[in-house]
CSV table of C-alpha atoms and ligand atoms in Angstrom, one decimal:
chain,number,residue,atom,x,y,z
C,1,MET,CA,-23.7,-12.2,-20.8
C,2,ASN,CA,-27.1,-10.6,-20.6
C,3,GLU,CA,-27.9,-8.0,-17.5
C,4,PRO,CA,-30.2,-6.4,-15.7
C,5,ALA,CA,-32.4,-3.7,-17.3
C,6,ALA,CA,-30.0,-0.8,-15.7
C,7,ARG,CA,-27.4,-1.3,-18.4
C,8,ARG,CA,-29.7,-1.2,-21.3
C,9,GLY,CA,-29.0,2.5,-21.1
C,10,GLY,CA,-31.1,5.2,-23.2
C,11,ASN,CA,-33.2,2.3,-25.2
C,12,ASP,CA,-35.7,1.6,-22.8
C,13,ALA,CA,-37.3,4.8,-24.3
C,14,VAL,CA,-37.3,3.4,-27.6
C,15,ASP,CA,-40.6,1.2,-28.4
C,16,PRO,CA,-39.9,-1.4,-30.6
C,17,ALA,CA,-43.6,-1.3,-32.5
C,18,LYS,CA,-42.5,1.9,-33.4
C,19,LEU,CA,-39.2,0.9,-35.6
C,20,SER,CA,-39.6,0.7,-39.4
C,21,GLN,CA,-39.4,-2.8,-41.1
C,22,GLU,CA,-37.9,-1.1,-44.2
C,23,PRO,CA,-35.7,1.1,-43.0
C,24,ASP,CA,-32.7,2.5,-45.5
C,25,VAL,CA,-30.2,0.3,-43.6
C,26,LEU,CA,-30.1,-2.2,-40.8
C,27,ILE,CA,-27.6,-3.2,-38.6
C,28,VAL,CA,-26.9,-6.2,-36.8
C,29,GLY,CA,-25.5,-5.3,-33.6
C,30,ALA,CA,-25.2,-3.1,-31.0
C,31,GLY,CA,-22.2,-3.0,-29.8
C,32,ALA,CA,-19.4,-0.2,-30.6
C,33,ALA,CA,-19.4,-0.6,-34.3
C,34,GLY,CA,-23.3,-0.8,-34.5
C,35,ILE,CA,-23.9,2.1,-32.6
C,36,ALA,CA,-21.0,4.2,-34.6
C,37,ALA,CA,-22.3,3.2,-37.6
C,38,ALA,CA,-26.0,3.8,-36.8
C,39,ARG,CA,-24.8,7.2,-35.2
C,40,ARG,CA,-23.2,8.2,-38.5
C,41,LEU,CA,-25.9,7.1,-40.7
C,42,ILE,CA,-28.6,8.7,-38.8
C,43,ALA,CA,-26.6,12.2,-38.3
C,44,ALA,CA,-26.9,11.6,-42.4
C,45,ARG,CA,-30.5,11.4,-42.2
C,46,LEU,CA,-31.0,7.5,-43.4
C,47,SER,CA,-33.8,5.7,-41.7
C,48,VAL,CA,-32.1,2.7,-39.7
C,49,VAL,CA,-32.6,-0.2,-37.6
C,50,VAL,CA,-30.3,-1.4,-35.3
C,51,ILE,CA,-30.8,-5.3,-34.2
C,52,GLU,CA,-29.9,-6.5,-30.9
C,53,ALA,CA,-29.5,-10.3,-30.0
C,54,ARG,CA,-28.8,-9.3,-26.1
C,55,ASN,CA,-31.1,-7.6,-23.7
C,56,ARG,CA,-28.9,-4.8,-23.6
C,57,ILE,CA,-26.8,-2.8,-25.5
C,58,GLY,CA,-23.0,-2.5,-25.5
C,59,GLY,CA,-21.7,-6.1,-26.7
C,60,ARG,CA,-18.4,-6.8,-25.2
C,61,THR,CA,-18.2,-3.2,-23.2
C,62,LEU,CA,-20.3,-3.7,-20.0
C,63,THR,CA,-20.1,-1.7,-16.7
C,64,VAL,CA,-22.2,-3.2,-14.2
C,65,SER,CA,-21.9,-1.8,-10.4
C,66,MET,CA,-20.6,-3.7,-7.8
C,67,LYS,CA,-20.7,-2.3,-4.2
C,68,GLY,CA,-21.7,1.0,-5.8
C,69,HIS,CA,-18.7,1.4,-8.1
C,70,PRO,CA,-18.7,1.1,-11.8
C,71,VAL,CA,-16.8,-2.0,-13.0
C,72,ASP,CA,-16.2,-2.9,-16.7
C,73,LEU,CA,-16.9,-6.2,-17.2
C,74,GLY,CA,-15.6,-6.4,-20.7
C,75,ALA,CA,-13.3,-3.4,-22.7
C,76,HIS,CA,-11.8,-1.0,-19.7
C,77,TRP,CA,-9.3,0.8,-21.6
C,78,LEU,CA,-9.5,3.3,-24.1
C,79,HIS,CA,-5.9,2.8,-26.2
C,80,ALA,CA,-4.1,4.4,-28.6
C,81,GLY,CA,-5.3,7.9,-27.4
C,82,PRO,CA,-4.2,10.1,-30.4
C,83,ILE,CA,-6.1,7.9,-32.7
C,84,ASN,CA,-9.1,6.3,-31.0
C,85,PRO,CA,-12.4,7.8,-32.0
C,86,LEU,CA,-14.0,7.0,-29.0
C,87,VAL,CA,-11.4,9.2,-27.2
C,88,LYS,CA,-12.0,12.3,-29.8
C,89,LEU,CA,-15.4,11.9,-29.4
C,90,GLY,CA,-15.1,11.3,-25.6
C,91,ARG,CA,-13.1,15.3,-25.3
C,92,GLU,CA,-15.9,17.1,-27.7
C,93,ARG,CA,-18.3,15.6,-25.2
C,94,GLY,CA,-16.8,16.8,-22.2
C,95,GLU,CA,-16.5,13.0,-20.9
C,96,PRO,CA,-13.9,12.2,-18.1
C,97,LEU,CA,-11.3,10.8,-19.5
C,98,ARG,CA,-8.1,10.6,-17.9
C,99,ARG,CA,-4.4,9.3,-19.1
C,100,ALA,CA,-3.6,5.9,-17.8
C,101,PRO,CA,-0.2,5.5,-15.6
C,102,VAL,CA,2.7,4.5,-18.0
C,103,HIS,CA,4.8,2.9,-15.0
C,104,GLY,CA,3.1,-0.1,-13.4
C,105,HIS,CA,4.2,-2.1,-10.4
C,106,LEU,CA,7.0,-5.0,-10.6
C,107,PHE,CA,7.3,-7.5,-7.7
C,108,ILE,CA,10.1,-10.1,-7.3
C,109,GLY,CA,8.6,-12.3,-5.0
C,110,ARG,CA,7.2,-10.5,-2.4
C,111,ARG,CA,9.7,-7.7,-2.6
C,112,GLU,CA,8.9,-4.6,-5.2
C,113,ALA,CA,11.8,-4.8,-7.8
C,114,ARG,CA,14.4,-2.2,-7.7
C,115,ALA,CA,14.4,0.9,-9.8
C,116,SER,CA,17.5,-1.2,-12.1
C,117,GLU,CA,14.8,-4.0,-12.7
C,118,SER,CA,12.0,-1.7,-13.5
C,119,ALA,CA,14.1,-0.1,-16.1
C,120,ALA,CA,15.7,-3.9,-17.6
C,121,LEU,CA,12.0,-5.0,-17.9
C,122,GLY,CA,11.1,-1.6,-19.8
C,123,ARG,CA,14.3,-1.8,-21.7
C,124,ALA,CA,13.2,-5.6,-22.9
C,125,PHE,CA,9.7,-4.5,-23.9
C,126,GLU,CA,11.3,-2.1,-26.1
C,127,ILE,CA,14.0,-4.1,-27.7
C,128,ALA,CA,11.3,-7.0,-28.7
C,129,ASP,CA,8.8,-4.2,-29.8
C,130,ARG,CA,11.7,-3.2,-32.1
C,131,ALA,CA,12.7,-6.6,-33.1
C,132,MET,CA,9.5,-7.8,-33.8
C,133,THR,CA,8.6,-4.6,-35.9
C,134,GLN,CA,11.9,-4.8,-38.0
C,135,ALA,CA,10.8,-8.2,-38.6
C,136,ALA,CA,7.5,-7.6,-39.7
C,137,ARG,CA,8.7,-5.1,-42.2
C,138,ALA,CA,11.3,-7.4,-44.0
C,139,ARG,CA,10.5,-10.8,-43.2
C,140,GLU,CA,7.9,-13.2,-44.6
C,141,ASP,CA,4.7,-13.5,-42.2
C,142,GLN,CA,5.2,-16.5,-39.5
C,143,PRO,CA,4.4,-16.6,-35.8
C,144,ALA,CA,5.2,-13.4,-34.3
C,145,GLY,CA,6.9,-15.4,-31.3
C,146,LYS,CA,9.6,-16.8,-33.6
C,147,VAL,CA,11.3,-13.4,-33.9
C,148,LEU,CA,11.2,-12.3,-30.3
C,149,PRO,CA,15.2,-12.4,-29.3
C,150,ARG,CA,16.5,-13.4,-26.2
C,151,LEU,CA,15.5,-11.1,-23.6
C,152,GLY,CA,17.1,-13.0,-20.3
C,153,ARG,CA,15.1,-13.0,-16.9
C,154,TYR,CA,12.5,-11.0,-18.5
C,155,GLY,CA,12.0,-12.9,-21.7
C,156,ALA,CA,8.8,-14.9,-20.4
C,157,ARG,CA,7.3,-12.0,-19.2
C,158,VAL,CA,7.4,-10.1,-22.2
C,159,ALA,CA,6.1,-12.8,-24.0
C,160,ALA,CA,3.3,-13.6,-21.8
C,161,ILE,CA,2.1,-9.5,-21.7
C,162,HIS,CA,2.0,-9.6,-25.5
C,163,GLY,CA,0.5,-12.7,-25.8
C,164,LEU,CA,-2.3,-11.4,-23.1
C,165,VAL,CA,-3.0,-8.5,-24.9
C,166,SER,CA,-3.0,-10.8,-28.5
C,167,GLY,CA,-6.1,-13.0,-27.3
C,168,ARG,CA,-3.4,-15.7,-28.2
C,169,PRO,CA,0.6,-16.8,-27.4
C,170,LEU,CA,2.5,-15.0,-29.6
C,171,ASP,CA,3.5,-18.5,-31.6
C,172,GLN,CA,-0.3,-17.9,-32.8
C,173,VAL,CA,-0.1,-14.5,-34.1
C,174,SER,CA,0.7,-13.2,-37.4
C,175,LEU,CA,4.0,-11.2,-37.2
C,176,HIS,CA,2.6,-9.1,-40.2
C,177,ASP,CA,-0.5,-8.4,-38.1
C,178,PHE,CA,0.7,-7.9,-34.7
C,179,PRO,CA,3.0,-5.0,-34.8
C,180,SER,CA,0.0,-2.8,-36.7
C,181,MET,CA,-1.9,-2.5,-33.4
C,182,GLU,CA,-1.0,0.9,-31.6
C,183,TYR,CA,-1.2,0.7,-27.9
C,184,ALA,CA,0.3,3.8,-26.4
C,185,ASP,CA,-0.9,6.6,-24.5
C,186,ASN,CA,-4.1,5.0,-23.3
C,187,LEU,CA,-6.7,6.5,-21.2
C,188,PHE,CA,-9.4,5.6,-19.1
C,189,ILE,CA,-12.8,6.6,-18.3
C,190,ALA,CA,-14.4,7.9,-15.2
C,191,GLY,CA,-17.5,5.4,-14.6
C,192,GLY,CA,-16.4,2.6,-16.9
C,193,LEU,CA,-16.1,2.2,-21.2
C,194,GLY,CA,-19.4,0.3,-20.9
C,195,ALA,CA,-21.4,2.8,-19.4
C,196,TYR,CA,-20.1,5.7,-21.6
C,197,VAL,CA,-20.5,3.3,-25.1
C,198,ALA,CA,-24.1,3.4,-23.9
C,199,ARG,CA,-24.2,6.8,-23.4
C,200,LEU,CA,-23.4,6.9,-27.0
C,201,ALA,CA,-26.6,4.6,-28.0
C,202,GLN,CA,-29.0,6.6,-26.3
C,203,GLY,CA,-32.1,7.5,-28.5
C,204,LEU,CA,-30.8,5.3,-31.0
C,205,PRO,CA,-33.5,2.7,-32.8
C,206,ILE,CA,-32.7,-0.4,-31.1
C,207,ARG,CA,-34.5,-3.5,-31.1
C,208,LEU,CA,-33.3,-5.7,-28.3
C,209,ASN,CA,-34.1,-9.0,-27.7
C,210,THR,CA,-34.2,-9.7,-31.0
C,211,ALA,CA,-31.5,-12.4,-33.3
C,212,VAL,CA,-30.8,-11.9,-36.9
C,213,THR,CA,-31.0,-15.5,-38.4
C,214,ALA,CA,-31.1,-14.7,-42.1
C,215,LEU,CA,-30.1,-12.6,-44.6
C,216,ASP,CA,-31.2,-12.6,-48.3
C,217,TRP,CA,-29.5,-11.1,-50.9
C,218,SER,CA,-31.0,-12.6,-54.2
C,219,GLU,CA,-33.0,-9.8,-54.9
C,220,ALA,CA,-32.5,-6.1,-54.8
C,221,GLY,CA,-31.6,-4.6,-51.4
C,222,VAL,CA,-31.5,-7.2,-48.1
C,223,ARG,CA,-34.0,-9.4,-46.6
C,224,VAL,CA,-33.1,-9.8,-43.1
C,225,GLU,CA,-35.2,-12.4,-41.1
C,226,THR,CA,-34.9,-12.3,-37.5
C,227,THR,CA,-36.7,-13.7,-34.1
C,228,ALA,CA,-38.9,-10.9,-34.4
C,229,GLY,CA,-40.1,-11.2,-38.1
C,230,THR,CA,-38.6,-9.8,-41.4
C,231,PHE,CA,-36.8,-6.7,-42.3
C,232,ARG,CA,-36.3,-5.0,-45.5
C,233,ALA,CA,-33.5,-2.4,-46.2
C,234,LYS,CA,-31.4,-1.7,-49.0
C,235,ALA,CA,-28.3,-2.2,-47.4
C,236,ALA,CA,-26.9,-4.0,-44.2
C,237,VAL,CA,-24.5,-3.6,-41.8
C,238,VAL,CA,-23.3,-6.7,-39.9
C,239,THR,CA,-21.1,-6.2,-36.7
C,240,THR,CA,-21.6,-10.1,-35.6
C,241,PRO,CA,-18.1,-11.3,-34.0
C,242,MET,CA,-16.2,-13.4,-36.2
C,243,ALA,CA,-16.3,-16.5,-34.2
C,244,LEU,CA,-20.2,-16.4,-34.7
C,245,LEU,CA,-20.2,-15.5,-38.3
C,246,GLN,CA,-17.8,-19.1,-38.2
C,247,GLN,CA,-20.4,-20.7,-36.5
C,248,GLU,CA,-23.2,-19.4,-39.5
C,249,VAL,CA,-25.6,-18.2,-36.8
C,250,ILE,CA,-26.8,-15.6,-39.6
C,251,ARG,CA,-27.6,-18.0,-43.2
C,252,PHE,CA,-27.0,-15.9,-46.3
C,253,ALA,CA,-28.4,-17.0,-49.2
C,254,PRO,CA,-26.8,-16.8,-51.5
C,255,ALA,CA,-24.0,-17.5,-50.1
C,256,LEU,CA,-21.1,-15.0,-49.2
C,257,PRO,CA,-18.7,-14.9,-52.4
C,258,GLU,CA,-15.8,-17.6,-51.0
C,259,PRO,CA,-13.1,-14.5,-50.5
C,260,VAL,CA,-15.2,-13.5,-48.1
C,261,VAL,CA,-16.0,-16.7,-46.4
C,262,ALA,CA,-12.3,-17.5,-46.3
C,263,ALA,CA,-11.2,-14.1,-44.8
C,264,ILE,CA,-14.2,-14.5,-41.8
C,265,HIS,CA,-12.7,-18.3,-41.3
C,266,GLY,CA,-9.4,-17.7,-41.3
C,267,PHE,CA,-9.8,-15.6,-37.5
C,268,THR,CA,-9.1,-17.8,-34.8
C,269,GLN,CA,-10.6,-16.6,-31.4
C,270,GLY,CA,-8.6,-14.2,-28.9
C,271,VAL,CA,-9.4,-15.1,-25.2
C,272,TYR,CA,-9.1,-12.7,-22.4
C,273,GLU,CA,-11.1,-12.6,-19.2
C,274,HIS,CA,-11.4,-10.8,-16.3
C,275,VAL,CA,-11.2,-12.0,-12.5
C,276,VAL,CA,-12.8,-8.9,-10.8
C,277,LEU,CA,-11.0,-9.2,-7.0
C,278,HIS,CA,-12.4,-6.9,-4.3
C,279,TRP,CA,-8.8,-6.8,-2.6
C,280,PRO,CA,-8.7,-3.5,0.4
C,281,ASP,CA,-5.3,-5.1,2.0
C,282,SER,CA,-3.9,-5.5,-1.6
C,283,PRO,CA,0.3,-4.8,-1.3
C,284,PHE,CA,-0.3,-2.4,-4.6
C,285,ARG,CA,-0.1,1.7,-4.0
C,286,GLY,CA,-2.0,4.3,-6.2
C,287,PRO,CA,-4.6,3.7,-8.5
C,288,ASP,CA,-5.1,2.0,-12.1
C,289,ARG,CA,-1.2,0.6,-12.6
C,290,LEU,CA,-0.5,-2.7,-14.1
C,291,ALA,CA,1.5,-5.0,-12.1
C,292,SER,CA,3.7,-8.0,-12.9
C,293,LEU,CA,4.8,-10.7,-10.5
C,294,LEU,CA,7.8,-12.5,-11.1
C,295,GLY,CA,9.9,-15.2,-9.3
C,296,HIS,CA,7.4,-17.8,-8.9
C,297,HIS,CA,6.6,-20.7,-11.8
C,298,ARG,CA,3.0,-19.4,-12.0
C,299,GLU,CA,2.8,-15.9,-12.8
C,300,PRO,CA,-0.6,-13.8,-13.2
C,301,PRO,CA,-0.7,-13.0,-17.1
C,302,GLY,CA,-1.7,-9.7,-16.3
C,303,LEU,CA,-3.1,-8.0,-13.3
C,304,LEU,CA,-4.8,-4.1,-13.2
C,305,THR,CA,-4.7,-3.0,-9.5
C,306,ARG,CA,-7.1,-0.1,-7.4
C,307,ILE,CA,-9.0,0.1,-10.6
C,308,ASP,CA,-10.5,3.8,-10.4
C,309,GLY,CA,-8.5,4.2,-6.9
C,310,THR,CA,-10.9,1.1,-5.5
C,311,PRO,CA,-10.3,-1.8,-4.2
C,312,PHE,CA,-11.3,-3.6,-7.1
C,313,HIS,CA,-8.7,-5.4,-8.8
C,314,PHE,CA,-8.7,-7.4,-12.5
C,315,PHE,CA,-6.6,-10.6,-12.5
C,316,GLU,CA,-6.8,-11.2,-16.0
C,317,LEU,CA,-7.0,-14.6,-17.7
C,318,ASP,CA,-4.9,-15.3,-20.7
C,319,GLN,CA,-5.7,-18.1,-23.4
C,320,PRO,CA,-3.4,-20.5,-22.0
C,321,ALA,CA,-5.1,-19.8,-18.2
C,322,ALA,CA,-8.5,-19.8,-19.4
C,323,ALA,CA,-7.9,-23.0,-21.1
C,324,LEU,CA,-6.7,-24.6,-18.3
C,325,LEU,CA,-10.0,-23.9,-16.7
C,326,ASP,CA,-12.1,-24.9,-19.2
C,327,GLY,CA,-14.8,-27.7,-17.8
C,328,ARG,CA,-14.0,-27.0,-14.1
C,329,ASP,CA,-16.6,-25.2,-12.0
C,330,ALA,CA,-17.6,-21.9,-11.7
C,331,ASP,CA,-15.2,-20.7,-8.8
C,332,ALA,CA,-12.2,-22.7,-10.7
C,333,PRO,CA,-11.3,-18.9,-12.2
C,334,GLY,CA,-11.2,-16.9,-8.9
C,335,ARG,CA,-9.3,-19.9,-6.7
C,336,TYR,CA,-6.8,-19.8,-9.9
C,337,ALA,CA,-6.5,-16.2,-9.0
C,338,ARG,CA,-6.4,-16.7,-5.1
C,339,THR,CA,-3.9,-19.5,-5.7
C,340,ILE,CA,-1.3,-17.3,-7.7
C,341,LEU,CA,-1.2,-14.5,-5.4
C,342,ALA,CA,-1.0,-16.2,-2.0
C,343,ASP,CA,2.0,-18.2,-3.8
C,344,GLN,CA,3.8,-14.8,-4.7
C,345,PHE,CA,2.5,-12.6,-1.5
C,346,GLY,CA,1.5,-15.7,0.9
C,347,HIS,CA,-1.9,-16.5,2.9
C,348,ARG,CA,-2.0,-13.4,5.2
C,349,ALA,CA,-2.0,-11.4,2.2
C,350,ILE,CA,-4.8,-12.3,0.6
C,351,ARG,CA,-7.3,-12.6,3.8
C,352,ASN,CA,-9.6,-9.7,2.5
C,353,LEU,CA,-9.3,-10.6,-1.2
C,354,ARG,CA,-12.9,-11.6,-2.1
C,355,VAL,CA,-13.7,-13.2,-6.0
C,356,CYS,CA,-16.4,-11.2,-7.1
C,357,ARG,CA,-16.8,-12.4,-10.5
C,358,SER,CA,-15.2,-14.2,-13.1
C,359,THR,CA,-16.0,-13.4,-16.9
C,360,ALA,CA,-16.9,-15.7,-19.4
C,361,TRP,CA,-16.6,-14.0,-22.9
C,362,ARG,CA,-15.6,-16.8,-24.6
C,363,HIS,CA,-18.6,-19.3,-23.8
C,364,ASP,CA,-20.7,-16.4,-24.2
C,365,PRO,CA,-23.4,-16.9,-27.2
C,366,TRP,CA,-23.1,-13.9,-28.5
C,367,SER,CA,-19.0,-13.1,-28.7
C,368,ARG,CA,-17.7,-16.6,-28.3
C,369,ALA,CA,-14.4,-14.7,-28.0
C,370,SER,CA,-13.1,-11.6,-26.4
C,371,TRP,CA,-11.9,-10.3,-29.8
C,372,ALA,CA,-10.4,-12.3,-33.3
C,373,VAL,CA,-7.1,-12.9,-33.6
C,374,VAL,CA,-4.9,-13.3,-37.3
C,375,PRO,CA,-3.2,-16.3,-37.2
C,376,PRO,CA,0.3,-16.5,-39.1
C,377,GLY,CA,-0.2,-16.3,-42.9
C,378,LEU,CA,-3.3,-14.7,-42.8
C,379,ALA,CA,-2.3,-11.0,-42.3
C,380,THR,CA,-4.5,-10.0,-45.3
C,381,ILE,CA,-8.1,-11.4,-44.0
C,382,ARG,CA,-9.2,-8.0,-42.0
C,383,ASP,CA,-8.3,-5.9,-45.3
C,384,ALA,CA,-10.5,-8.8,-47.2
C,385,LEU,CA,-13.6,-7.8,-45.0
C,386,LYS,CA,-13.4,-4.5,-46.1
C,387,ALA,CA,-14.9,-4.4,-49.1
C,388,PRO,CA,-18.8,-4.5,-49.6
C,389,VAL,CA,-20.6,-7.8,-50.6
C,390,ASP,CA,-22.5,-5.9,-54.0
C,391,ASP,CA,-22.9,-3.0,-52.4
C,392,ARG,CA,-25.5,-4.3,-50.0
C,393,ILE,CA,-23.7,-6.1,-47.2
C,394,TRP,CA,-21.1,-4.4,-44.9
C,395,PHE,CA,-19.0,-6.4,-42.0
C,396,ALA,CA,-18.0,-3.9,-39.5
C,397,GLY,CA,-16.5,-4.5,-36.2
C,398,GLU,CA,-13.4,-4.4,-34.4
C,399,ALA,CA,-12.0,-7.9,-36.5
C,400,LEU,CA,-11.7,-5.3,-39.6
C,401,SER,CA,-9.7,-2.5,-37.6
C,402,ARG,CA,-6.1,-2.7,-38.3
C,403,ALA,CA,-4.5,-0.2,-36.3
C,404,GLN,CA,-7.1,-1.1,-33.7
C,405,TRP,CA,-8.0,-4.4,-33.8
C,406,GLY,CA,-9.3,-6.6,-31.2
C,407,THR,CA,-10.6,-2.9,-29.3
C,408,ALA,CA,-13.7,-0.6,-28.8
C,409,GLY,CA,-11.8,2.3,-30.5
C,410,GLY,CA,-11.4,-0.2,-33.6
C,411,ALA,CA,-14.7,-1.5,-33.6
C,412,TRP,CA,-16.3,2.4,-33.6
C,413,GLU,CA,-13.9,3.3,-36.5
C,414,GLU,CA,-15.1,0.3,-38.3
C,415,GLY,CA,-18.7,1.0,-37.9
C,416,THR,CA,-18.1,4.6,-38.8
C,417,ARG,CA,-16.0,3.7,-41.6
C,418,THR,CA,-18.8,1.6,-42.8
C,419,ALA,CA,-21.4,4.2,-42.7
C,420,GLY,CA,-19.5,6.5,-45.0
C,421,GLU,CA,-18.8,3.8,-47.3
C,422,ILE,CA,-22.6,3.6,-47.5
C,423,LEU,CA,-23.5,7.0,-47.9
C,424,GLU,CA,-21.3,7.4,-50.8
C,425,ARG,CA,-22.2,3.8,-52.8
C,426,LEU,CA,-26.0,4.5,-51.7
C,427,LYS,CA,-26.0,8.2,-52.8
C,428,ALA,CA,-27.6,8.3,-56.0
C,429,ASP,CA,-30.7,6.0,-54.3
C,430,LEU,CA,-31.1,8.0,-51.1
C,431,ALA,CA,-30.9,11.4,-52.7
C,432,PRO,CA,-34.7,12.1,-53.2
C,433,ARG,CA,-35.4,11.9,-49.2
C,434,LYS,CA,-32.1,14.1,-48.4
C,435,ARG,CA,-33.8,16.8,-50.7
C,436,GLY,CA,-37.3,16.2,-49.4
N,1,FAD,C1,-12.8,-8.9,-21.2
N,1,FAD,C2,-12.5,-8.5,-22.5
N,1,FAD,C3,-12.0,-7.2,-22.2
N,1,FAD,C4,-11.4,-6.1,-23.3
N,1,FAD,N1,-10.6,-5.4,-23.0
N,1,FAD,C5,-10.8,-3.8,-24.0
N,1,FAD,C6,-10.0,-2.8,-23.6
N,1,FAD,O1,-9.1,-2.7,-22.2
N,1,FAD,N2,-9.8,-1.8,-24.8
N,1,FAD,C7,-10.8,-2.0,-25.8
N,1,FAD,O2,-10.9,-1.4,-26.6
N,1,FAD,N3,-11.4,-3.1,-26.6
N,1,FAD,C8,-11.2,-4.5,-25.1
N,1,FAD,N4,-12.2,-5.9,-25.2
N,1,FAD,C9,-12.3,-5.7,-26.6
N,1,FAD,C10,-13.7,-5.1,-26.9
N,1,FAD,O3,-14.5,-5.0,-26.2
N,1,FAD,C11,-14.3,-5.4,-28.5
N,1,FAD,O4,-13.4,-5.3,-29.6
N,1,FAD,C12,-15.6,-4.5,-28.9
N,1,FAD,O5,-16.2,-4.0,-27.9
N,1,FAD,C13,-16.0,-5.2,-30.2
N,1,FAD,O6,-17.2,-4.3,-30.5
N,1,FAD,P1,-18.0,-4.8,-31.5
N,1,FAD,O7,-19.2,-3.7,-32.0
N,1,FAD,O8,-17.0,-5.0,-33.1
N,1,FAD,O9,-18.8,-6.0,-31.3
N,1,FAD,P2,-19.4,-6.5,-30.3
N,1,FAD,O10,-19.4,-5.3,-29.2
N,1,FAD,O11,-19.5,-8.0,-29.7
N,1,FAD,O12,-21.1,-5.9,-31.0
N,1,FAD,C14,-21.4,-7.0,-31.6
N,1,FAD,C15,-23.0,-6.9,-31.2
N,1,FAD,O13,-23.8,-7.8,-32.4
N,1,FAD,C16,-24.5,-8.6,-31.2
N,1,FAD,N5,-25.2,-9.6,-32.3
N,1,FAD,C17,-24.1,-10.8,-32.9
N,1,FAD,N6,-24.7,-11.8,-33.8
N,1,FAD,C18,-26.2,-11.0,-34.0
N,1,FAD,C19,-27.4,-11.2,-34.4
N,1,FAD,N7,-27.1,-12.3,-35.5
N,1,FAD,N8,-28.3,-10.7,-34.2
N,1,FAD,C20,-28.5,-10.1,-33.3
N,1,FAD,N9,-27.9,-9.6,-32.8
N,1,FAD,C21,-26.1,-10.0,-33.1
N,1,FAD,C22,-24.0,-9.0,-30.4
N,1,FAD,O14,-24.8,-9.6,-29.0
N,1,FAD,C23,-23.0,-7.7,-29.6
N,1,FAD,O15,-24.0,-6.8,-28.9
N,1,FAD,C24,-12.5,-6.2,-24.4
N,1,FAD,C25,-13.0,-7.4,-24.7
N,1,FAD,C26,-13.4,-8.5,-23.4
N,1,FAD,C27,-13.8,-9.5,-23.6
């Protein structure tokens, strides 16, 4: 998902020819994790080079302009406000953060639900969350969906939403991993999350349009082969998404230790895609609210209405919906969204609905998924990747975060953690530079 130069943030100023071929640390990937790691290491006065395959920074965060409005094509929510480092940093920087509304819309057929029906849906979510959290503590790992209690008319909705935000249906998600995610107290940022992450990368030594193809750690430090030549560094931070590591887009020599390889191959691909709608006459009032639409055999997995108070809406595709549309033409996601909304509200209601864009991160050669998912029985794989390989290769990125998995905040947290560890481990090696 490459985009024109408008979205390259402040890095157009960085002349690739001026980047060191022998930095202290080479970072693979200029997404949230890579940017966080670079900032931390540079703040400690290490020399760093970030190698980015795409023609833009931000990875799975990307804000584009549509009809003059910023629209996120990747991450949009700042989840888990109290523990999200991007929220803390945003507050320190005076970024335009605002709380996400807690209450969404509920429609049953064409009518808005009664207060009692909305309250019942809220209760169903609470019961499900409690059941899964308790079961995760008390029982063997198993598919998270297996411990969902009976929730009457709202059961399918609860399972669908949890499956959507997990990236896979709950029967494909580890029970022990699922409730580790912290979701409460979400925020948005005016201008888009992708634009915010790009601002955080301003001035960093990032080389765009360059892919890392091989990482040799057979001798001292690391030798990194890229499509623009060879780099040497004392250590490397690899933020490449798990799906790409599984495809061996980077060849490691010697091969990575077996437990690391097993952890990488343990993840499955989480799927979550936006169909961006411009729908001025939508029946939803008030900005930034989620909507649950019930009463028809096909329900939208997720709907975020009137983003930033604009006529833009996200119709979200979960993994089963995306799989249904795979192999069809490029307009199929838009037709799917229109059909479902017409079923719900009637054809007149969607007369001025326009489909602006459908994302396909699951097919993007530099992501291949929206995030990584832990399947049942493999709840320890996130932790297995946290230890460095021979104090030279660190993995970072959304897949490693436990409390914020699959999120930009989690990726940032892991990039910062990794950088802190590198500073600690390489202290002796780097001391002369720091004193000088
Ligand atoms: C549609 C969608 C909606 C989402 N919604 C949210 C949300 O609301 N809130 C939220 O917090 N999260 C959300 N996420 C998840 C979030 O975007 C990711 O978890 C996060 O951005 C991942 O950051 P990262 O640094 O780990 O990986 P990435 O952002 O993928 O960064 C890795 C970078 O490495 C580069 N790269 C990979 N391999 C190589 C190589 N060999 N050589 C050079 N460069 C390479 C890639 O091009 C990429 O830029 C969403 C994701 C999607 C797709």
